[in-house]
Short mmCIF file of N, CA, C and O in Angstrom, two decimals:
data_model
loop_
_atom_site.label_atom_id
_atom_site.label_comp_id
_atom_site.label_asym_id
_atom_site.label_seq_id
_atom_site.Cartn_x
_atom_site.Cartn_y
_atom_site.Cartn_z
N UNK A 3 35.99 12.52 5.17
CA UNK A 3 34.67 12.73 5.73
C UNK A 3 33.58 12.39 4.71
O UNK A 3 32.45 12.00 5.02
N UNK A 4 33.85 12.50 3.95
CA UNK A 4 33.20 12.23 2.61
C UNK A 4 32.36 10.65 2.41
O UNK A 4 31.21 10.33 2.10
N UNK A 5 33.49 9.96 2.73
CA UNK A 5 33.09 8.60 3.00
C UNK A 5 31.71 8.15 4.07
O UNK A 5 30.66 7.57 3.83
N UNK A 6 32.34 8.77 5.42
CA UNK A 6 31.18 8.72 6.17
C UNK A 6 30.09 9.11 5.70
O UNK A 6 29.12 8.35 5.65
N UNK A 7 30.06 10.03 5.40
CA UNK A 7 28.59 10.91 4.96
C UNK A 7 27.74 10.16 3.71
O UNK A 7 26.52 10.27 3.64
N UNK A 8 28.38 9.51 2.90
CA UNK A 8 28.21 8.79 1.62
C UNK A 8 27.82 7.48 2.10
O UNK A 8 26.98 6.84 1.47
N UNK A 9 28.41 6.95 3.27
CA UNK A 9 28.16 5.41 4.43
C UNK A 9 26.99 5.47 4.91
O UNK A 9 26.33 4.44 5.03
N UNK A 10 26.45 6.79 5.32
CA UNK A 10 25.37 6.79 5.92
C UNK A 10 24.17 7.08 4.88
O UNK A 10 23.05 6.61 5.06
N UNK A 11 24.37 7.58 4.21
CA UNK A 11 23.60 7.93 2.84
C UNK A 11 23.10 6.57 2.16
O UNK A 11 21.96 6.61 1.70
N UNK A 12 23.62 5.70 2.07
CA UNK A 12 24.11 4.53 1.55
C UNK A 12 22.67 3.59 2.82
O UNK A 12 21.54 3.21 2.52
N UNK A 13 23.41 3.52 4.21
CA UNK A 13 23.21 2.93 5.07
C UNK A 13 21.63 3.28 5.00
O UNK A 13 20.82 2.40 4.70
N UNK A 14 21.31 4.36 5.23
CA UNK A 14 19.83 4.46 4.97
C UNK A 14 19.02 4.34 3.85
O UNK A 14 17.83 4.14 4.06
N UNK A 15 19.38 4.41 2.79
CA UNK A 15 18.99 3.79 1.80
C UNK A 15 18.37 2.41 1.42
O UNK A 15 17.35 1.99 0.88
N UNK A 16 19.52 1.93 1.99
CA UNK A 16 19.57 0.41 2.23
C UNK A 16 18.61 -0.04 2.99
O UNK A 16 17.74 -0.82 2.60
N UNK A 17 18.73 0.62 4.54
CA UNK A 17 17.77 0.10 5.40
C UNK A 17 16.36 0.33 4.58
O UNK A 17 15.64 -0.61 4.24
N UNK A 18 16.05 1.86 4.29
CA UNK A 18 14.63 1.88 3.99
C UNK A 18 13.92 1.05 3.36
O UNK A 18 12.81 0.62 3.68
N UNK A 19 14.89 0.66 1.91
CA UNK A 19 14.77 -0.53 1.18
C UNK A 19 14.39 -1.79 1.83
O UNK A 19 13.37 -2.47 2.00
N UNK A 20 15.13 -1.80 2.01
CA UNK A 20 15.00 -3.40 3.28
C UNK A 20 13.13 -3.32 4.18
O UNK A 20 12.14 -4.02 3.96
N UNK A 21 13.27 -2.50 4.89
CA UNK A 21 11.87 -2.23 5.94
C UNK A 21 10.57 -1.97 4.67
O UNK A 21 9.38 -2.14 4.94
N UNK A 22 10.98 -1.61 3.52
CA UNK A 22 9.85 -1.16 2.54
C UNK A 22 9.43 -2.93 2.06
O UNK A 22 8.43 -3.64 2.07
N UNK A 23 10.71 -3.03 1.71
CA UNK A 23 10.65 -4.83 1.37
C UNK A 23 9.89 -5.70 2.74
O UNK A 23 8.78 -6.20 2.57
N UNK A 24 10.37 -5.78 3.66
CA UNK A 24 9.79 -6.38 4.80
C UNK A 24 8.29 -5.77 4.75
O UNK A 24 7.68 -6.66 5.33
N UNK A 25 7.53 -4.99 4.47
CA UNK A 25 6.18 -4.38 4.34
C UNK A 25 5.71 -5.09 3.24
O UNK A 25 4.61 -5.63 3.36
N UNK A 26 6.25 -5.18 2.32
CA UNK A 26 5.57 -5.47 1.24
C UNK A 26 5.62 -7.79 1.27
O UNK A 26 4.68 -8.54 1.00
N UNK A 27 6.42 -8.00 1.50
CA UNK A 27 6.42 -9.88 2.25
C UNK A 27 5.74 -9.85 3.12
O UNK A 27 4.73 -10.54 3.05
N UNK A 28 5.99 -9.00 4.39
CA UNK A 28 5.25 -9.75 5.47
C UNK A 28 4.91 -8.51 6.07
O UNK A 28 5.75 -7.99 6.79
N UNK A 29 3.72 -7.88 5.88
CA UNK A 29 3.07 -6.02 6.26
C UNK A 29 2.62 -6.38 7.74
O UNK A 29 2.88 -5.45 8.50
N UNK A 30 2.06 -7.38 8.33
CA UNK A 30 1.29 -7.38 9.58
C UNK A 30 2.62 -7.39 10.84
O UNK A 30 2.80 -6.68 11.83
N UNK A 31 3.41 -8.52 10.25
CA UNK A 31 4.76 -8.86 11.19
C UNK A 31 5.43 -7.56 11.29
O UNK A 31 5.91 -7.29 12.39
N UNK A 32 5.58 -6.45 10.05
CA UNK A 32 6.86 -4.96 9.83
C UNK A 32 6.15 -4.58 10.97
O UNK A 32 6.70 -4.73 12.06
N UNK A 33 4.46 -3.87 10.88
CA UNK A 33 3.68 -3.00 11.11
C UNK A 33 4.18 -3.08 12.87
O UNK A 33 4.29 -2.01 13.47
N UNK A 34 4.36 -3.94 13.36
CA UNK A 34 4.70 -4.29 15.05
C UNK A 34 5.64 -3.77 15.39
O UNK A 34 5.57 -3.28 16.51
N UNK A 35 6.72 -3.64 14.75
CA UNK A 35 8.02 -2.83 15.34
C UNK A 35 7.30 -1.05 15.25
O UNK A 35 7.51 -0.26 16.17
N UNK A 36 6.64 -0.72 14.27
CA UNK A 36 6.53 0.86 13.82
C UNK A 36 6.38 1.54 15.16
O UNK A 36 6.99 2.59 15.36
N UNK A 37 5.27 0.78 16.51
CA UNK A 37 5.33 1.78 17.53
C UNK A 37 3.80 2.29 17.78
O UNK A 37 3.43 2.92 18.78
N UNK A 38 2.80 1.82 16.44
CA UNK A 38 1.59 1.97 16.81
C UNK A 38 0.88 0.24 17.11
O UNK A 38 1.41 -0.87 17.16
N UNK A 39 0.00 0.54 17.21
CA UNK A 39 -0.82 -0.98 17.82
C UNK A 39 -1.24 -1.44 16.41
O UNK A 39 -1.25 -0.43 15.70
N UNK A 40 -1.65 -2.67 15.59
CA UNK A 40 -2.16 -3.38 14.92
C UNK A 40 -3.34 -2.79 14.77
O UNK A 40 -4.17 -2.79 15.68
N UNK A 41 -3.65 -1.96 13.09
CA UNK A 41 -4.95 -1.19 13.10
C UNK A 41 -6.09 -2.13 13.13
O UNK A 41 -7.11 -1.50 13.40
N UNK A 42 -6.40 -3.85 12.90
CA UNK A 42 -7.21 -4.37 13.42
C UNK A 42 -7.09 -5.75 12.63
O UNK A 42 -6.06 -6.39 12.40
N UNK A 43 -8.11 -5.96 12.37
CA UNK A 43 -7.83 -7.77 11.56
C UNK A 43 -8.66 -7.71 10.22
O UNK A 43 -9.07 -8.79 9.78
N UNK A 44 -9.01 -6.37 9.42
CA UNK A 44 -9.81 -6.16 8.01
C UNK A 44 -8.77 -6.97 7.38
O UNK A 44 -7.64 -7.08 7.86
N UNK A 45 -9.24 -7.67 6.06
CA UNK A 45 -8.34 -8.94 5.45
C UNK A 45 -7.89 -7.67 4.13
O UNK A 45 -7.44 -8.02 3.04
N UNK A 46 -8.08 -6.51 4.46
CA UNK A 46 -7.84 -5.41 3.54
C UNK A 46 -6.62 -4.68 4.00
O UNK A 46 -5.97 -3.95 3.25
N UNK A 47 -6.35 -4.91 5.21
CA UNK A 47 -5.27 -4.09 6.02
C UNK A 47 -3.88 -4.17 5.63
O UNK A 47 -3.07 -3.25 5.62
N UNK A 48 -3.64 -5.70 5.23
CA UNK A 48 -2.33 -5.73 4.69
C UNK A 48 -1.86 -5.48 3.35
O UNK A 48 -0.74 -5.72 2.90
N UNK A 49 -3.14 -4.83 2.60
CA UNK A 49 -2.95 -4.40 1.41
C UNK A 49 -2.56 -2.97 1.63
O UNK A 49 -1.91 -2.55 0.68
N UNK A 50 -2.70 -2.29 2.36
CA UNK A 50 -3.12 -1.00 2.96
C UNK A 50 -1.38 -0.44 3.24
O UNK A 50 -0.84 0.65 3.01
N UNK A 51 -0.91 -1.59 3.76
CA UNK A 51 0.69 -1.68 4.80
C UNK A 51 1.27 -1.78 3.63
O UNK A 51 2.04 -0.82 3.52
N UNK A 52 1.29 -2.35 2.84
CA UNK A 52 1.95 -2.86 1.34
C UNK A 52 2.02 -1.62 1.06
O UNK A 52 3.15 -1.44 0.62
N UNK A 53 1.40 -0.57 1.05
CA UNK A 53 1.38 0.31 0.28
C UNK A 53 2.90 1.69 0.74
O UNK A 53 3.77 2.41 0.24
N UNK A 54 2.31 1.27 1.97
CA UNK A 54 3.75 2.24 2.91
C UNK A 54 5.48 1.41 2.37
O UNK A 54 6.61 1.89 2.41
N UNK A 55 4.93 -0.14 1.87
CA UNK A 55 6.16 -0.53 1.91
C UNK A 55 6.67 -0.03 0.69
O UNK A 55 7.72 0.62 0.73
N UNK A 56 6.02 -0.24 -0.52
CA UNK A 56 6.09 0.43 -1.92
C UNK A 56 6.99 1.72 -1.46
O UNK A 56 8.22 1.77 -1.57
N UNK A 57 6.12 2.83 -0.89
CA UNK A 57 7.08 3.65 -1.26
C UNK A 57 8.15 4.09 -0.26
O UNK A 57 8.92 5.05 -0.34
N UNK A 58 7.96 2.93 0.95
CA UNK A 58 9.97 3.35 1.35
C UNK A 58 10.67 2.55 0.49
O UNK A 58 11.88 2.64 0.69
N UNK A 59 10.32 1.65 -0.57
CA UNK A 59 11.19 1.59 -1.33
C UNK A 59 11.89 2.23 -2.66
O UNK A 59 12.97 2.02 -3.22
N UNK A 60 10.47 3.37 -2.96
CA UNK A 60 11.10 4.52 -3.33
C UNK A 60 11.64 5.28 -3.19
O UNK A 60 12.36 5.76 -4.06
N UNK A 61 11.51 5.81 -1.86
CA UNK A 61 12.69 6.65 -0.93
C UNK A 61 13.85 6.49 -0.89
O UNK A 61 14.72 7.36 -0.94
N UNK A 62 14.00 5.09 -0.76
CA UNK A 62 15.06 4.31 -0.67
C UNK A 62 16.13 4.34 -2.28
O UNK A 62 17.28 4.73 -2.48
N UNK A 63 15.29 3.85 -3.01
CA UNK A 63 16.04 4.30 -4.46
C UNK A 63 15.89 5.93 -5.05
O UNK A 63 16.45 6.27 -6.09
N UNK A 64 15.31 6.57 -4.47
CA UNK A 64 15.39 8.09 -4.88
C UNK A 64 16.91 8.32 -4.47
O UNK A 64 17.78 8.52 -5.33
N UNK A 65 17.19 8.29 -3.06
CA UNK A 65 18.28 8.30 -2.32
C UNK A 65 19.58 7.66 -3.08
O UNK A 65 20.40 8.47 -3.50
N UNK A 66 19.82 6.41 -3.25
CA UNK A 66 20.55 5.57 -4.07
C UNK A 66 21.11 6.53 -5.93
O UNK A 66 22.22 6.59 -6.46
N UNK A 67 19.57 7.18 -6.44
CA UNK A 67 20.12 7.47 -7.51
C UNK A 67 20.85 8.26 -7.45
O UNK A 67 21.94 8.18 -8.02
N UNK A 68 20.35 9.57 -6.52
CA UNK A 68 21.36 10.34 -6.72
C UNK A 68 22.87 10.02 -5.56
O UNK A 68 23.91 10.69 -5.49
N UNK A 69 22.61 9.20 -5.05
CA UNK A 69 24.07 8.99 -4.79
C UNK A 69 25.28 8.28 -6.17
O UNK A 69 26.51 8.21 -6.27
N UNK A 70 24.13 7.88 -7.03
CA UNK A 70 25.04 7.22 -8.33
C UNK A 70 25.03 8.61 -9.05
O UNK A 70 26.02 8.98 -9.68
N UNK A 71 24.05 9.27 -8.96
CA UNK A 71 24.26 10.48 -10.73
C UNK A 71 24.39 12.08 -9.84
O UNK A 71 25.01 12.96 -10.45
N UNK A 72 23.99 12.33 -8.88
CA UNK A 72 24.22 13.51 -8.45
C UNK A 72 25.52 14.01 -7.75
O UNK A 72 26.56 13.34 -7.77
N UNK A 73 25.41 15.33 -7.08
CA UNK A 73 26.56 15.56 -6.26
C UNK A 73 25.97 15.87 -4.87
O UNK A 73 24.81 16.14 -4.55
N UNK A 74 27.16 15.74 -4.07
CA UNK A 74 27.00 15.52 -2.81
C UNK A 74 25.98 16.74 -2.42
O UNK A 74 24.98 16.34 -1.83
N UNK A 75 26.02 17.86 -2.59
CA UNK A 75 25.05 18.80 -2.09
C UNK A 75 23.39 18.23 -2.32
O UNK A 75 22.57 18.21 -1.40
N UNK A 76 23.14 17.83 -3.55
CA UNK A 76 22.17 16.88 -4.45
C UNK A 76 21.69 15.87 -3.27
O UNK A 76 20.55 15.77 -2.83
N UNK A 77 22.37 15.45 -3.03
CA UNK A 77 22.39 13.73 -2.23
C UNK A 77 21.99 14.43 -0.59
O UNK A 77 21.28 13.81 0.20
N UNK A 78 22.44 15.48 -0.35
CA UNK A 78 22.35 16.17 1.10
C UNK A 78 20.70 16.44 1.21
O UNK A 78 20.00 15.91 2.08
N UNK A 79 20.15 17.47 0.08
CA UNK A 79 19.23 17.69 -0.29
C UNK A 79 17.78 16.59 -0.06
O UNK A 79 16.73 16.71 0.58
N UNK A 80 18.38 15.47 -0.96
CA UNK A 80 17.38 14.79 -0.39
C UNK A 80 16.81 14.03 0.73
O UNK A 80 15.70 13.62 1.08
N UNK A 81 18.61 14.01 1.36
CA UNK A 81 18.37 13.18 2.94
C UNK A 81 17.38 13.90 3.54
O UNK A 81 16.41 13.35 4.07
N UNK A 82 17.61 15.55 3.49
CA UNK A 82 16.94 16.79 4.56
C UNK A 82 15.60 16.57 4.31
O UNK A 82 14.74 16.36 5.17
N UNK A 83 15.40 16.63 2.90
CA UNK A 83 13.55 16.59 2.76
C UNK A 83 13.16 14.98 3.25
O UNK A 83 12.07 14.82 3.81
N UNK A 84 13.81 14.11 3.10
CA UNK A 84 13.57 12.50 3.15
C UNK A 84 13.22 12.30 4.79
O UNK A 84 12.40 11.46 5.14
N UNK A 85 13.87 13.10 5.70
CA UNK A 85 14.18 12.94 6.84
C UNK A 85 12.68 13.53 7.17
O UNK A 85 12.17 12.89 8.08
N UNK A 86 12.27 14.05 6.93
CA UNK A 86 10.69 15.22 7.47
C UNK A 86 9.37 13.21 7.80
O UNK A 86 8.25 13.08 8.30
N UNK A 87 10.10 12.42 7.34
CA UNK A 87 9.68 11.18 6.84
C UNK A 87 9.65 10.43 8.48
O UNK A 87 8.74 10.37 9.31
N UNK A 88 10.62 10.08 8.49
CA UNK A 88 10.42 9.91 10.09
C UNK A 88 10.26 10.53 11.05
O UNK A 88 10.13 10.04 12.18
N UNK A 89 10.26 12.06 10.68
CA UNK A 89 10.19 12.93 11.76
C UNK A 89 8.82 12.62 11.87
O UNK A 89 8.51 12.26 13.00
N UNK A 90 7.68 12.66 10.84
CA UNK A 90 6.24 12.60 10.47
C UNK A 90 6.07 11.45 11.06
O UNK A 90 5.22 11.60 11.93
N UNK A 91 6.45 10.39 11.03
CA UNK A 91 6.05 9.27 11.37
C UNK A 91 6.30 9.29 13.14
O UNK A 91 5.43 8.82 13.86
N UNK A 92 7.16 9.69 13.53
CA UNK A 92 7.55 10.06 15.08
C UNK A 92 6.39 11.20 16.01
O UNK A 92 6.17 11.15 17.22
N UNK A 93 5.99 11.84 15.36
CA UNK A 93 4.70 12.79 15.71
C UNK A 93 3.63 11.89 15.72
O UNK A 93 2.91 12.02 16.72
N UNK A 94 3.22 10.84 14.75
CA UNK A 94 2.26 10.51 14.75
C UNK A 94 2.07 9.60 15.69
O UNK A 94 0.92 9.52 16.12
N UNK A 95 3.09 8.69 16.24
CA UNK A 95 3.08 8.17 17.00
C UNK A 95 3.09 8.54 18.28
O UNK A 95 2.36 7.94 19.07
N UNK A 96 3.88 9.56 18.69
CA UNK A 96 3.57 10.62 19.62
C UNK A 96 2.28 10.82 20.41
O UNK A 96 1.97 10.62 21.58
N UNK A 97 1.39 11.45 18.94
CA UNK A 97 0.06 11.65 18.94
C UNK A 97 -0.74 10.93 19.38
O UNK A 97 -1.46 11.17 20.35
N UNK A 98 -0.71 9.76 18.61
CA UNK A 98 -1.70 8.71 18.82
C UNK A 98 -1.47 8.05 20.09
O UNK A 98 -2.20 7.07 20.24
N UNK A 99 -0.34 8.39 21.44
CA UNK A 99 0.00 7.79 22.50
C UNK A 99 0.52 6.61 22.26
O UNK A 99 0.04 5.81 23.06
N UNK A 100 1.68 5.85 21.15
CA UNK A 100 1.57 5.05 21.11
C UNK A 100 3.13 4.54 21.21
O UNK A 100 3.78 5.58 21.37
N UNK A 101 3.92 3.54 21.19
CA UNK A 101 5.13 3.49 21.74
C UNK A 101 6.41 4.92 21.97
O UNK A 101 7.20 5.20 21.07
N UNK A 102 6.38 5.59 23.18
CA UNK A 102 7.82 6.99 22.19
C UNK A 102 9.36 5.91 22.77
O UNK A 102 10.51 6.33 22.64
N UNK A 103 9.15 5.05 23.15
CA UNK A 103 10.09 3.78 22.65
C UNK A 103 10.76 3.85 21.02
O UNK A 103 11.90 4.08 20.61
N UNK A 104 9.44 3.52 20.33
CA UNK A 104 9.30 3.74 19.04
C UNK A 104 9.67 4.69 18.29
O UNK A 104 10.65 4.65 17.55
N UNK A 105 8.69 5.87 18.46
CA UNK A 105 8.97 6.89 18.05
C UNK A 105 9.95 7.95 18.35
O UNK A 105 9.71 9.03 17.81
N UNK A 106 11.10 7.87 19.17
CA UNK A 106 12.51 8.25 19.63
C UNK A 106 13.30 7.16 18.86
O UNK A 106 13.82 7.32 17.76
N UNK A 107 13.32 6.32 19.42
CA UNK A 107 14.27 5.40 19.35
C UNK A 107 14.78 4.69 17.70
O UNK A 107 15.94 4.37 17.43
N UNK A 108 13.35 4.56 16.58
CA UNK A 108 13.53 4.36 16.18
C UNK A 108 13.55 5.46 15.26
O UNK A 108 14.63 5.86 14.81
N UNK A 109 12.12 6.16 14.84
CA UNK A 109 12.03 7.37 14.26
C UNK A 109 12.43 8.39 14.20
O UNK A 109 12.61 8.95 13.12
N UNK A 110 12.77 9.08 15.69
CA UNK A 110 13.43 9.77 15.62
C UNK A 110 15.39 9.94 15.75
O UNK A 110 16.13 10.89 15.53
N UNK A 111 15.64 8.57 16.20
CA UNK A 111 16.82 8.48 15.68
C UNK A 111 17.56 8.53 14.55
O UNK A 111 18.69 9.00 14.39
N UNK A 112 16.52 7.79 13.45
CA UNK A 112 16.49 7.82 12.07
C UNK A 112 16.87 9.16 11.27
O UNK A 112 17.72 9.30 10.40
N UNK A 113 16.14 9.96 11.73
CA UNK A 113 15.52 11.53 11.44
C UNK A 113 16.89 12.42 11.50
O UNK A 113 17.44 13.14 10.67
N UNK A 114 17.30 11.97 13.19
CA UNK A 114 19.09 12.40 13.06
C UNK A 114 19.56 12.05 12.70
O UNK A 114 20.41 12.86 12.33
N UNK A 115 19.85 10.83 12.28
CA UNK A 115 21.16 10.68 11.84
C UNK A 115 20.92 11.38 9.75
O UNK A 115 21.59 12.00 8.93
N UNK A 116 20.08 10.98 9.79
CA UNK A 116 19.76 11.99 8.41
C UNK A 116 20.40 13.07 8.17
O UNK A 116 21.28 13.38 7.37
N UNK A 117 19.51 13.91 9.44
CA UNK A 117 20.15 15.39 9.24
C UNK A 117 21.96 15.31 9.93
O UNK A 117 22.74 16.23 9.66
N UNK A 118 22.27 14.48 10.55
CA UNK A 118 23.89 14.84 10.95
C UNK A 118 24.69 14.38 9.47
O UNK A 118 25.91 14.51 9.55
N UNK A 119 24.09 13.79 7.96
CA UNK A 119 24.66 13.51 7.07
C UNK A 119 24.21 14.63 6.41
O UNK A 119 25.00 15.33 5.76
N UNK A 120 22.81 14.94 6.51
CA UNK A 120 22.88 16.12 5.29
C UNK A 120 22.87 17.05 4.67
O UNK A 120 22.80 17.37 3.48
N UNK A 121 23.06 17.98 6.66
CA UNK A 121 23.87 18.80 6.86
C UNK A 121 25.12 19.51 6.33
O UNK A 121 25.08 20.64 5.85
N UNK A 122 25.92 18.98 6.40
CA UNK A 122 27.51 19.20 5.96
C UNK A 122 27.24 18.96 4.57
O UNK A 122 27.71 19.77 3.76
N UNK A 123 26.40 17.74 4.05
CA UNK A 123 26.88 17.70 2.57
C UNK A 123 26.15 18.71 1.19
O UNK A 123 26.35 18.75 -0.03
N UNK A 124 25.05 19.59 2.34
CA UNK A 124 23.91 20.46 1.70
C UNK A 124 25.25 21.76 1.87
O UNK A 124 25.45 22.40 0.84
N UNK A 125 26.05 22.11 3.02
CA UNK A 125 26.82 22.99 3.39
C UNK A 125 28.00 23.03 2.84
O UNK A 125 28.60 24.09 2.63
N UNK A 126 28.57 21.53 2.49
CA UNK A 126 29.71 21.50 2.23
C UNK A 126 31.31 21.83 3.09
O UNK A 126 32.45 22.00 2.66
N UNK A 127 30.67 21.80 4.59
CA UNK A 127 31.17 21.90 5.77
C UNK A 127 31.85 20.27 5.88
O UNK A 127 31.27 19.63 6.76
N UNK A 128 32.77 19.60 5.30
CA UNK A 128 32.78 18.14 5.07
C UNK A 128 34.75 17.85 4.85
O UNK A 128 35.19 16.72 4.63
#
């Protein structure tokens, strides 16, 4: 079980990395999948998006380190707080009336599968 839980740990990591990277190359093209509408055409905006991409790519390697130097409870730990991440981002979209396509599907799917990894490995139920 261990494996799985470490796959998915891994798996999101990766992705975040990836979507932080896609923000930071091409911020106007990412910003379209997120689920809200295009905040407008300021030639400042995609500096703005860059900035969200920066730090899912910290998320992304926060996650990663301690899957290299910590222990699994460690690594559980941060999925749980990491996860409040798309949950936040799924409200807001919510809020703002704006895809819950989006904000289910992508965000808040995200959010679970988080917590179904970091659960057990915060518990040690594994």
């Amino acid at each position: 079980m261990d494996w799985l839980l470490n796959g998915i740990g891994l798996l999101v990591a990766l992705a975040i990395i990836a979507i932080g990277t896609g923000y930071i190359a091409s911020p106007t093209t990412m910003v379209r999948s997120f689920g809200l509408p295009l905040p407008g055409d300021d030639p400042d905006i995609p500096s703005w998006l860059r900035l969200k991409g920066v730090r899912d790519i910290v998320a992304g390697l926060l996650v990663l380190a301690f899957m290299l130097w910590g222990v699994q409870r460690e690594i559980g730990i941060v999925l749980l707080i990491e996860a409040m991440i798309p949950v936040g981002d799924m409200l807001v979209i919510l809020a703002a009336k704006g895809s819950a396509k989006s904000a289910f599907g992508i965000h808040g799917l995200t959010a679970a599968i988080m917590l179904l990894a970091a659960i057990p490995m915060i518990t040690g139920a594994h």
